[in-house]
Short mmCIF file of C-alpha atoms in Angstrom, two decimals:
data_model
loop_
_atom_site.label_atom_id
_atom_site.label_comp_id
_atom_site.label_asym_id
_atom_site.label_seq_id
_atom_site.Cartn_x
_atom_site.Cartn_y
_atom_site.Cartn_z
CA MET A 1 64.18 128.47 89.60
CA ARG A 2 63.33 125.74 87.08
CA ARG A 3 66.31 123.68 85.93
CA ILE A 4 66.36 121.87 82.60
CA GLU A 5 68.78 119.00 82.02
CA PHE A 6 71.66 119.75 79.66
CA ASP A 7 70.78 116.63 77.64
CA THR A 8 67.14 117.66 77.26
CA ILE A 9 68.24 120.89 75.60
CA ALA A 10 70.84 119.15 73.45
CA ARG A 11 68.32 116.54 72.27
CA GLU A 12 65.79 119.24 71.37
CA VAL A 13 68.36 121.18 69.36
CA GLU A 14 69.40 117.94 67.64
CA SER A 15 65.81 117.25 66.52
CA LEU A 16 65.31 120.85 65.38
CA CYS A 17 68.46 120.74 63.20
CA ILE A 18 67.30 117.56 61.50
CA ALA A 19 63.68 118.69 61.08
CA ALA A 20 64.77 122.07 59.66
CA CYS A 21 66.93 120.45 56.98
CA TYR A 22 64.41 117.82 55.85
CA GLU A 23 60.99 119.41 56.27
CA LEU A 24 60.14 122.73 54.65
CA ASN A 25 57.68 124.71 56.80
CA ASP A 26 54.10 124.84 55.49
CA ASP A 27 54.12 128.61 54.99
CA VAL A 28 57.22 128.42 52.78
CA LEU A 29 55.99 125.44 50.77
CA GLY A 30 52.59 127.11 50.42
CA ALA A 31 54.16 130.33 49.15
CA ILE A 32 56.17 128.42 46.51
CA GLU A 33 53.07 126.45 45.42
CA GLN A 34 51.05 129.66 45.15
CA ALA A 35 53.82 131.33 43.14
CA ALA A 36 53.92 128.34 40.77
CA ARG A 37 50.19 128.73 40.12
CA ARG A 38 50.45 132.49 39.53
CA GLU A 39 53.57 132.54 37.34
CA SER A 40 53.01 133.84 33.80
CA ASN A 41 56.45 132.59 32.72
CA PRO A 42 56.34 128.82 31.93
CA THR A 43 60.07 128.25 32.66
CA ALA A 44 59.67 129.96 36.02
CA ALA A 45 56.55 127.93 36.83
CA GLY A 46 58.46 124.75 35.95
CA ILE A 47 61.34 125.66 38.29
CA LEU A 48 58.94 126.48 41.12
CA LYS A 49 57.23 123.10 40.63
CA SER A 50 60.66 121.43 40.82
CA MET A 51 61.20 123.19 44.15
CA VAL A 52 57.90 121.79 45.42
CA GLU A 53 58.88 118.34 44.17
CA ASN A 54 62.25 118.75 45.91
CA ALA A 55 60.50 119.37 49.22
CA HIS A 56 58.47 116.17 48.81
CA VAL A 57 61.54 114.12 47.82
CA ALA A 58 63.44 115.48 50.84
CA SER A 59 60.69 114.60 53.27
CA GLU A 60 59.73 111.21 51.81
CA GLN A 61 63.14 109.85 50.82
CA ARG A 62 65.06 111.38 53.74
CA ILE A 63 67.48 113.50 51.70
CA PRO A 64 68.22 117.03 52.98
CA LEU A 65 66.36 119.78 51.07
CA CYS A 66 69.69 121.29 50.07
CA GLN A 67 73.26 120.03 50.36
CA ASP A 68 74.16 123.29 52.07
CA THR A 69 72.68 122.51 55.45
CA GLY A 70 73.98 125.83 56.58
CA LEU A 71 75.63 127.59 59.38
CA THR A 72 73.38 126.85 62.34
CA VAL A 73 71.91 130.02 63.81
CA VAL A 74 70.16 129.39 67.11
CA PHE A 75 67.85 131.99 68.63
CA VAL A 76 67.25 131.33 72.30
CA GLU A 77 64.62 133.00 74.46
CA GLN A 78 65.49 132.07 78.00
CA GLY A 79 62.96 132.65 80.75
CA ALA A 80 64.46 134.53 83.68
CA ASP A 81 63.35 131.70 85.99
CA VAL A 82 64.98 128.85 84.08
CA ALA A 83 68.56 127.58 84.13
CA VAL A 84 70.58 124.72 82.67
CA LYS A 85 71.40 121.76 84.86
CA PRO A 86 74.79 120.51 83.70
CA PRO A 87 75.51 116.77 83.75
CA ALA A 88 77.60 115.42 86.66
CA ASP A 89 80.62 114.95 84.39
CA ARG A 90 80.39 118.41 82.82
CA ARG A 91 80.14 120.82 85.71
CA GLY A 92 80.08 124.40 84.57
CA ALA A 93 78.60 123.50 81.16
CA THR A 94 76.52 126.38 79.82
CA LEU A 95 73.43 126.83 77.68
CA ALA A 96 75.72 127.50 74.71
CA ASP A 97 77.50 124.19 75.36
CA ALA A 98 74.14 122.38 75.34
CA VAL A 99 73.15 124.09 72.09
CA ASN A 100 76.45 123.17 70.45
CA ALA A 101 76.24 119.58 71.69
CA GLY A 102 72.79 119.39 70.05
CA VAL A 103 74.03 120.88 66.78
CA ALA A 104 76.97 118.45 66.63
CA SER A 105 74.81 115.38 67.23
CA GLY A 106 72.04 116.62 64.92
CA TYR A 107 74.43 117.14 62.02
CA GLU A 108 76.04 113.74 62.61
CA LYS A 109 72.88 111.70 63.09
CA GLY A 110 70.97 113.59 60.41
CA PHE A 111 73.62 113.08 57.70
CA LEU A 112 73.84 116.86 57.35
CA ARG A 113 76.82 118.57 55.77
CA LYS A 114 79.35 120.06 58.15
CA SER A 115 80.18 123.42 56.66
CA ILE A 116 82.02 125.32 59.39
CA VAL A 117 85.75 126.08 59.36
CA GLY A 118 87.41 126.79 62.68
CA ASP A 119 89.53 129.69 61.50
CA PRO A 120 88.19 132.07 58.84
CA LEU A 121 91.55 132.93 57.28
CA ASN A 122 94.34 130.80 58.66
CA GLY A 123 94.01 127.29 57.25
CA ARG A 124 90.19 127.17 57.11
CA LYS A 125 90.08 123.67 58.62
CA ASN A 126 86.60 122.18 58.92
CA THR A 127 85.59 121.66 62.56
CA GLY A 128 83.84 118.44 61.51
CA SER A 129 80.77 119.06 63.66
CA ASN A 130 79.14 122.16 62.15
CA THR A 131 79.89 123.89 65.45
CA PRO A 132 80.17 126.42 66.83
CA ALA A 133 76.64 127.60 66.13
CA VAL A 134 75.92 131.32 66.07
CA MET A 135 73.67 131.83 69.09
CA HIS A 136 71.52 134.85 69.92
CA LEU A 137 70.21 134.90 73.47
CA THR A 138 67.36 137.00 74.83
CA VAL A 139 66.16 136.84 78.43
CA VAL A 140 62.38 137.00 78.77
CA PRO A 141 59.95 136.64 81.69
CA GLY A 142 58.87 133.13 82.69
CA ASP A 143 60.40 129.69 83.14
CA LYS A 144 60.39 128.39 79.56
CA LEU A 145 63.18 127.95 77.06
CA LYS A 146 62.29 128.74 73.44
CA LEU A 147 64.73 127.41 70.86
CA THR A 148 64.68 128.36 67.18
CA VAL A 149 67.16 126.72 64.83
CA MET A 150 67.81 128.24 61.43
CA ALA A 151 69.99 126.48 58.85
CA LYS A 152 71.38 129.43 56.90
CA GLY A 153 72.98 128.68 53.53
CA GLY A 154 76.24 130.36 52.55
CA GLY A 155 75.26 131.34 49.01
CA CYS A 156 72.45 133.66 50.10
CA GLU A 157 74.16 134.89 53.28
CA ASN A 158 77.08 136.03 51.08
CA LYS A 159 74.76 138.48 49.34
CA SER A 160 73.43 140.17 52.46
CA GLN A 161 74.24 143.87 52.83
CA PHE A 162 74.43 146.73 55.30
CA LYS A 163 74.30 150.49 54.84
CA MET A 164 74.37 153.43 57.21
CA PHE A 165 71.90 156.01 55.84
CA LYS A 166 71.72 159.66 56.77
CA PRO A 167 69.05 160.20 59.42
CA THR A 168 67.23 162.50 56.98
CA ALA A 169 66.82 159.71 54.41
CA ASP A 170 63.22 158.92 53.45
CA ARG A 171 61.43 155.64 52.83
CA GLU A 172 61.98 155.85 49.05
CA GLU A 173 65.78 155.93 49.43
CA ILE A 174 65.70 152.87 51.63
CA ILE A 175 63.32 151.03 49.33
CA ALA A 176 65.53 151.76 46.30
CA TRP A 177 68.62 150.49 48.14
CA VAL A 178 66.95 147.25 49.31
CA VAL A 179 65.65 146.55 45.79
CA GLU A 180 69.16 147.11 44.42
CA ALA A 181 70.63 144.75 47.05
CA VAL A 182 68.19 142.05 45.89
CA ARG A 183 68.98 142.71 42.22
CA THR A 184 72.70 142.39 43.00
CA ALA A 185 72.10 139.09 44.83
CA GLY A 186 70.53 137.86 41.60
CA ALA A 187 70.79 134.29 40.37
CA ASP A 188 73.76 133.54 42.66
CA ALA A 189 71.68 133.49 45.84
CA CYS A 190 68.89 131.07 44.75
CA PRO A 191 65.78 133.17 44.17
CA PRO A 192 62.90 133.33 44.90
CA PHE A 193 64.11 134.93 48.11
CA VAL A 194 62.75 135.67 51.51
CA VAL A 195 64.07 139.15 52.26
CA GLY A 196 64.69 140.21 55.86
CA VAL A 197 65.21 143.91 56.51
CA GLY A 198 66.47 145.42 59.77
CA ILE A 199 65.99 149.17 60.21
CA GLY A 200 67.38 151.06 63.21
CA GLY A 201 69.34 150.00 66.25
CA ASP A 202 73.07 150.29 65.70
CA PHE A 203 75.53 148.63 63.31
CA GLU A 204 75.15 145.08 64.64
CA LEU A 205 71.55 145.28 65.86
CA SER A 206 70.25 146.20 62.41
CA CYS A 207 71.97 143.10 61.01
CA LEU A 208 70.52 140.90 63.74
CA LEU A 209 67.04 142.35 63.14
CA SER A 210 67.33 141.60 59.42
CA LYS A 211 67.89 137.94 60.28
CA LYS A 212 65.27 137.81 63.05
CA ALA A 213 62.76 139.22 60.57
CA LEU A 214 63.09 135.98 58.59
CA LEU A 215 61.54 134.01 61.46
CA ARG A 216 58.10 135.52 60.96
CA LYS A 217 55.45 133.49 59.08
CA LEU A 218 55.60 134.51 55.41
CA SER A 219 51.92 135.40 55.37
CA GLU A 220 52.23 137.85 58.29
CA SER A 221 52.94 141.55 57.80
CA ASN A 222 54.66 143.92 60.21
CA GLY A 223 52.20 144.93 62.94
CA ASP A 224 52.82 148.62 62.22
CA ALA A 225 50.87 149.82 59.17
CA PHE A 226 53.70 152.15 58.08
CA TYR A 227 56.17 149.26 57.82
CA ALA A 228 53.58 146.80 56.50
CA ALA A 229 53.08 149.21 53.57
CA ILE A 230 56.84 149.33 52.94
CA GLU A 231 56.98 145.52 52.98
CA SER A 232 54.23 145.37 50.40
CA ASP A 233 55.84 148.08 48.27
CA LEU A 234 59.22 146.34 48.44
CA LEU A 235 57.73 142.99 47.44
CA SER A 236 56.04 144.54 44.37
CA LYS A 237 59.19 146.36 43.29
CA ILE A 238 61.41 143.30 43.84
CA ASN A 239 59.09 141.09 41.81
CA ALA A 240 58.95 143.76 39.10
CA LEU A 241 62.71 143.20 38.60
CA GLY A 242 61.76 140.13 36.55
CA LEU A 243 64.75 138.18 37.88
CA GLY A 244 62.53 135.19 38.61
CA PRO A 245 63.29 131.76 40.09
CA GLN A 246 67.02 130.99 39.70
CA GLY A 247 67.43 134.30 37.88
CA LEU A 248 66.06 132.81 34.65
CA GLY A 249 63.19 135.30 34.41
CA GLY A 250 59.68 135.38 35.84
CA ASP A 251 57.28 137.13 38.17
CA THR A 252 58.59 135.50 41.36
CA THR A 253 61.84 137.01 42.61
CA ALA A 254 60.81 137.09 46.28
CA LEU A 255 58.22 135.18 48.28
CA ALA A 256 58.06 137.73 51.09
CA VAL A 257 59.73 140.84 52.53
CA MET A 258 59.77 141.22 56.30
CA ILE A 259 60.95 144.27 58.22
CA GLU A 260 61.92 144.54 61.88
CA THR A 261 62.84 147.86 63.48
CA ALA A 262 64.46 149.30 66.61
CA PRO A 263 65.06 152.79 68.04
CA CYS A 264 68.35 154.38 66.98
CA HIS A 265 70.75 157.33 67.50
CA ILE A 266 69.80 160.81 66.22
CA ALA A 267 72.82 160.69 63.89
CA SER A 268 72.09 157.24 62.49
CA LEU A 269 69.76 155.26 60.27
CA PRO A 270 71.30 151.82 59.91
CA VAL A 271 69.66 149.42 57.44
CA ALA A 272 70.56 145.78 56.83
CA VAL A 273 69.14 143.32 54.34
CA ASN A 274 69.47 139.61 54.92
CA ILE A 275 69.00 137.58 51.77
CA GLU A 276 67.46 134.16 52.34
CA CYS A 277 67.05 131.56 49.60
CA HIS A 278 63.79 129.74 48.82
CA SER A 279 65.04 126.83 50.93
CA HIS A 280 64.08 128.82 54.02
CA ARG A 281 64.72 126.39 56.87
CA HIS A 282 63.89 127.06 60.51
CA LYS A 283 62.15 125.18 63.33
CA THR A 284 61.10 126.19 66.83
CA ALA A 285 60.43 124.31 70.07
CA VAL A 286 59.57 125.40 73.59
CA ILE A 287 60.79 123.41 76.59
CA MET B 1 61.34 122.48 24.26
CA LYS B 2 62.90 119.02 24.09
CA ALA B 3 65.98 118.59 26.26
CA ILE B 4 69.24 117.69 24.53
CA GLY B 5 71.08 114.62 25.80
CA LEU B 6 74.76 115.24 26.60
CA GLU B 7 77.20 112.40 27.16
CA SER B 8 80.53 113.07 28.86
CA PRO B 9 83.37 113.43 27.93
CA LEU B 10 82.22 116.24 25.65
CA THR B 11 83.62 116.99 22.21
CA CYS B 12 84.19 120.42 20.74
CA SER B 13 81.53 119.90 18.08
CA VAL B 14 78.88 118.98 20.64
CA VAL B 15 79.76 122.03 22.75
CA ARG B 16 79.63 124.32 19.73
CA SER B 17 76.15 123.01 18.84
CA LEU B 18 74.73 124.26 22.16
CA ARG B 19 73.06 127.65 22.57
CA ALA B 20 72.25 129.66 25.70
CA GLY B 21 68.80 128.63 26.91
CA ASP B 22 69.00 125.04 25.62
CA GLU B 23 67.77 122.51 28.14
CA VAL B 24 70.12 119.56 28.52
CA LEU B 25 70.21 116.19 30.30
CA VAL B 26 73.76 115.21 31.24
CA SER B 27 74.84 111.56 31.50
CA GLY B 28 78.22 109.97 32.20
CA MET B 29 81.04 110.99 34.53
CA VAL B 30 81.29 114.42 36.10
CA TYR B 31 83.86 115.57 38.65
CA THR B 32 82.99 117.66 41.69
CA ALA B 33 85.11 120.60 42.76
CA ARG B 34 84.35 123.81 44.62
CA ASP B 35 86.40 126.57 46.25
CA MET B 36 89.35 124.87 47.98
CA ALA B 37 89.55 122.04 45.44
CA HIS B 38 89.79 124.64 42.65
CA LYS B 39 92.67 126.31 44.45
CA ARG B 40 94.50 123.02 44.86
CA LEU B 41 93.84 121.89 41.28
CA CYS B 42 95.22 125.20 40.04
CA ASP B 43 98.33 124.74 42.20
CA LEU B 44 98.83 121.29 40.61
CA LEU B 45 98.57 122.83 37.12
CA THR B 46 101.09 125.54 38.06
CA ALA B 47 103.48 122.92 39.39
CA GLY B 48 103.14 120.96 36.13
CA LYS B 49 101.71 117.94 37.96
CA ASP B 50 98.92 115.59 36.89
CA LEU B 51 95.38 116.35 38.01
CA PRO B 52 93.34 113.62 39.75
CA PHE B 53 91.12 113.37 36.65
CA PRO B 54 91.60 114.06 32.92
CA LEU B 55 90.48 117.60 32.05
CA LYS B 56 90.12 116.95 28.32
CA GLY B 57 86.39 116.93 27.55
CA ALA B 58 85.57 116.89 31.26
CA ILE B 59 82.60 118.34 33.11
CA ILE B 60 83.16 119.86 36.56
CA TYR B 61 80.17 120.14 38.89
CA PHE B 62 80.41 122.87 41.57
CA VAL B 63 78.96 120.93 44.50
CA GLY B 64 79.75 119.93 48.05
CA PRO B 65 77.22 117.16 48.73
CA SER B 66 75.79 116.27 52.11
CA PRO B 67 76.74 112.80 53.42
CA ALA B 68 74.90 109.75 52.07
CA GLY B 69 72.23 108.42 54.39
CA PRO B 70 71.59 104.68 54.91
CA GLY B 71 71.26 102.93 51.54
CA GLN B 72 71.98 106.11 49.59
CA VAL B 73 74.73 106.75 47.03
CA ILE B 74 75.05 110.42 48.03
CA GLY B 75 73.11 112.98 50.07
CA ALA B 76 71.66 116.21 48.70
CA ALA B 77 73.76 117.40 45.76
CA GLY B 78 72.68 120.70 44.25
CA PRO B 79 74.92 123.40 42.77
CA THR B 80 76.90 126.03 44.66
CA THR B 81 77.46 129.61 43.48
CA SER B 82 79.57 129.52 40.30
CA SER B 83 81.05 133.01 40.51
CA ARG B 84 83.32 132.00 43.39
CA MET B 85 85.18 129.80 40.89
CA ASP B 86 85.62 132.62 38.32
CA ASP B 87 89.29 133.23 39.07
CA PHE B 88 90.16 129.57 38.47
CA SER B 89 87.90 128.36 35.65
CA PRO B 90 89.68 130.03 32.67
CA ARG B 91 92.84 127.99 33.33
CA PHE B 92 90.90 124.72 33.34
CA ILE B 93 88.99 125.72 30.21
CA ALA B 94 92.28 126.47 28.44
CA ALA B 95 93.49 123.00 29.50
CA GLY B 96 90.52 121.17 27.96
CA LEU B 97 87.57 121.47 30.38
CA LYS B 98 84.39 121.52 28.28
CA ALA B 99 81.60 122.24 30.74
CA MET B 100 80.87 123.34 34.27
CA ILE B 101 77.63 122.91 36.19
CA GLY B 102 76.68 125.45 38.86
CA LYS B 103 74.29 128.27 39.61
CA GLY B 104 74.36 131.99 38.90
CA TYR B 105 76.58 134.34 36.99
CA ARG B 106 80.07 134.02 35.46
CA SER B 107 82.68 136.73 34.90
CA LYS B 108 83.70 138.40 31.64
CA GLU B 109 86.96 136.42 31.76
CA VAL B 110 85.12 133.09 32.03
CA ARG B 111 82.78 134.04 29.16
CA GLU B 112 85.79 134.95 27.04
CA ALA B 113 87.47 131.60 27.80
CA LEU B 114 84.25 129.72 26.92
CA ARG B 115 84.22 131.50 23.54
CA GLU B 116 87.91 131.12 22.80
CA TYR B 117 88.31 127.43 23.70
CA GLY B 118 84.78 126.17 23.05
CA ALA B 119 83.17 125.34 26.39
CA VAL B 120 79.86 125.98 28.15
CA HIS B 121 78.54 126.80 31.58
CA LEU B 122 75.41 124.94 32.65
CA ALA B 123 73.03 126.05 35.39
CA THR B 124 70.95 123.65 37.42
CA ILE B 125 68.42 124.36 40.16
CA GLY B 126 70.00 125.71 43.33
CA GLY B 127 68.21 124.48 46.44
CA ALA B 128 66.89 121.35 44.74
CA GLY B 129 69.65 119.11 46.05
CA ALA B 130 67.32 116.29 47.13
CA MET B 131 65.70 116.00 43.71
CA LEU B 132 69.02 116.36 41.84
CA SER B 133 70.68 113.63 43.90
CA ARG B 134 68.32 111.10 42.34
CA HIS B 135 70.18 111.59 39.04
CA ILE B 136 73.47 110.48 40.61
CA VAL B 137 73.99 106.72 40.48
CA SER B 138 77.52 106.44 41.89
CA ALA B 139 79.92 108.63 43.86
CA GLU B 140 83.54 108.10 44.81
CA VAL B 141 86.06 110.46 46.44
CA ILE B 142 89.14 110.56 44.19
CA ALA B 143 91.21 113.41 45.70
CA PHE B 144 91.62 115.83 48.63
CA GLU B 145 89.68 113.62 51.07
CA ASP B 146 90.80 115.93 53.90
CA LEU B 147 88.49 118.63 52.47
CA GLY B 148 85.42 116.64 53.51
CA PRO B 149 82.41 117.97 51.58
CA GLU B 150 84.84 119.87 49.33
CA ALA B 151 86.77 116.74 48.28
CA VAL B 152 86.93 115.92 44.57
CA ARG B 153 84.41 113.21 43.74
CA LYS B 154 83.77 111.24 40.58
CA LEU B 155 80.02 111.06 40.03
CA GLN B 156 78.15 109.00 37.51
CA VAL B 157 75.04 110.90 36.51
CA VAL B 158 72.01 109.93 34.43
CA ASP B 159 69.81 112.53 32.71
CA PHE B 160 70.98 115.25 35.10
CA PRO B 161 68.86 118.31 34.21
CA ALA B 162 70.46 121.68 33.44
CA VAL B 163 70.17 124.64 31.12
CA VAL B 164 72.94 126.18 29.00
CA ALA B 165 73.50 129.41 30.94
CA TYR B 166 76.55 130.56 28.94
CA ASP B 167 77.30 129.15 25.50
CA SER B 168 80.55 129.16 23.50
CA TYR B 169 79.52 132.19 21.43
CA GLY B 170 79.44 134.77 24.21
CA ASN B 171 75.69 134.49 24.88
CA SER B 172 74.06 134.09 28.26
CA VAL B 173 70.58 133.15 29.34
CA TYR B 174 70.85 135.87 32.01
CA ASP B 175 71.31 138.63 29.39
CA ARG B 176 67.74 138.35 28.10
#
């Protein structure tokens, strides 16, 4: 069994939080640049160019890409042969503790906004550390630890939706519903979007899949031709809405649509859509 | 299109000269407030107490900035979703607020208040908080410090770019 020091994990998460909030990934920046070149609407092209400029300002002048540095979602793939070695003064500390320690120090050292309240309804007092993170753990073969940090903004997350379809529903029904969910998100959720779609599983798995789908490179399609065709169809229909960057009109309402699927019950066809803004921030490291 | 310079505090005649779709550059003082601050400001109005800033002619910016880094006045400072403030804004507009800066749609009630009292809603670029922060030259917390990023701040802005999303005649740039 390989053991990784608690502090090694925390430090890695800390760096990922900071990198995610200051440095837009190349695939996202590239997609915005390409959209700016292709736009037929001059206002839309101007807004897209401002988004590119924003990414350069963030990186060069050390200002976060967006003031909403998000709820921190951490996807962990833990090798079955790897465990956390807690520090001497924190016996019993878990992987989740290490992740949260990294989030807290990353948000403090990185001058990132702390946007988490400890109780959702009663008092809504800010925890002051951006913790707890939402962590999704998968156990995989091997002795590595793969950490992916996503800074998920509230404005776009608020527009995400779920629907339980009849199992006899066809692809067209699902496409129409996803397009409508994007139209409803509209200007409020900072288009152009990255749209994650989870199909199958159960109630909560479809929602998780819709978020996991966002982690794929924007240029990559689903490996299954059936779903790759739906992604392409959805992207065309969403961009045909004409909503455009910031909802002010244009050809670019979404940069990409990405679907993930899972087997499901004979009675069910759960579908979730996770709306992600153009400031699509996530970073990965393997220890 | 040439952008129109706006200097705060705003007068009724300036507001009435603006049309949905106009590009503007805002300079002067603006006050930040988002969800919780709106709730508290409304409670102060209900209790007949003074607000931490004069509403007459004021501009409220819906923003919760990230902390200032070393040598910076403020961190990233882009707009948050305006519609969450829909229940509160009409009361402030009736009390003299002349403009709000945010992103996205406003309710029928807000549009009606803009028309009746002569005020506008401006949209700026969501997710461009790094770039927008360069138009802010000073920032000071003036109320509700316990709210952290949601505290009310007085910001001095220079040529802060926005577009008139809703004018004082019932028109919206999103209706086109």
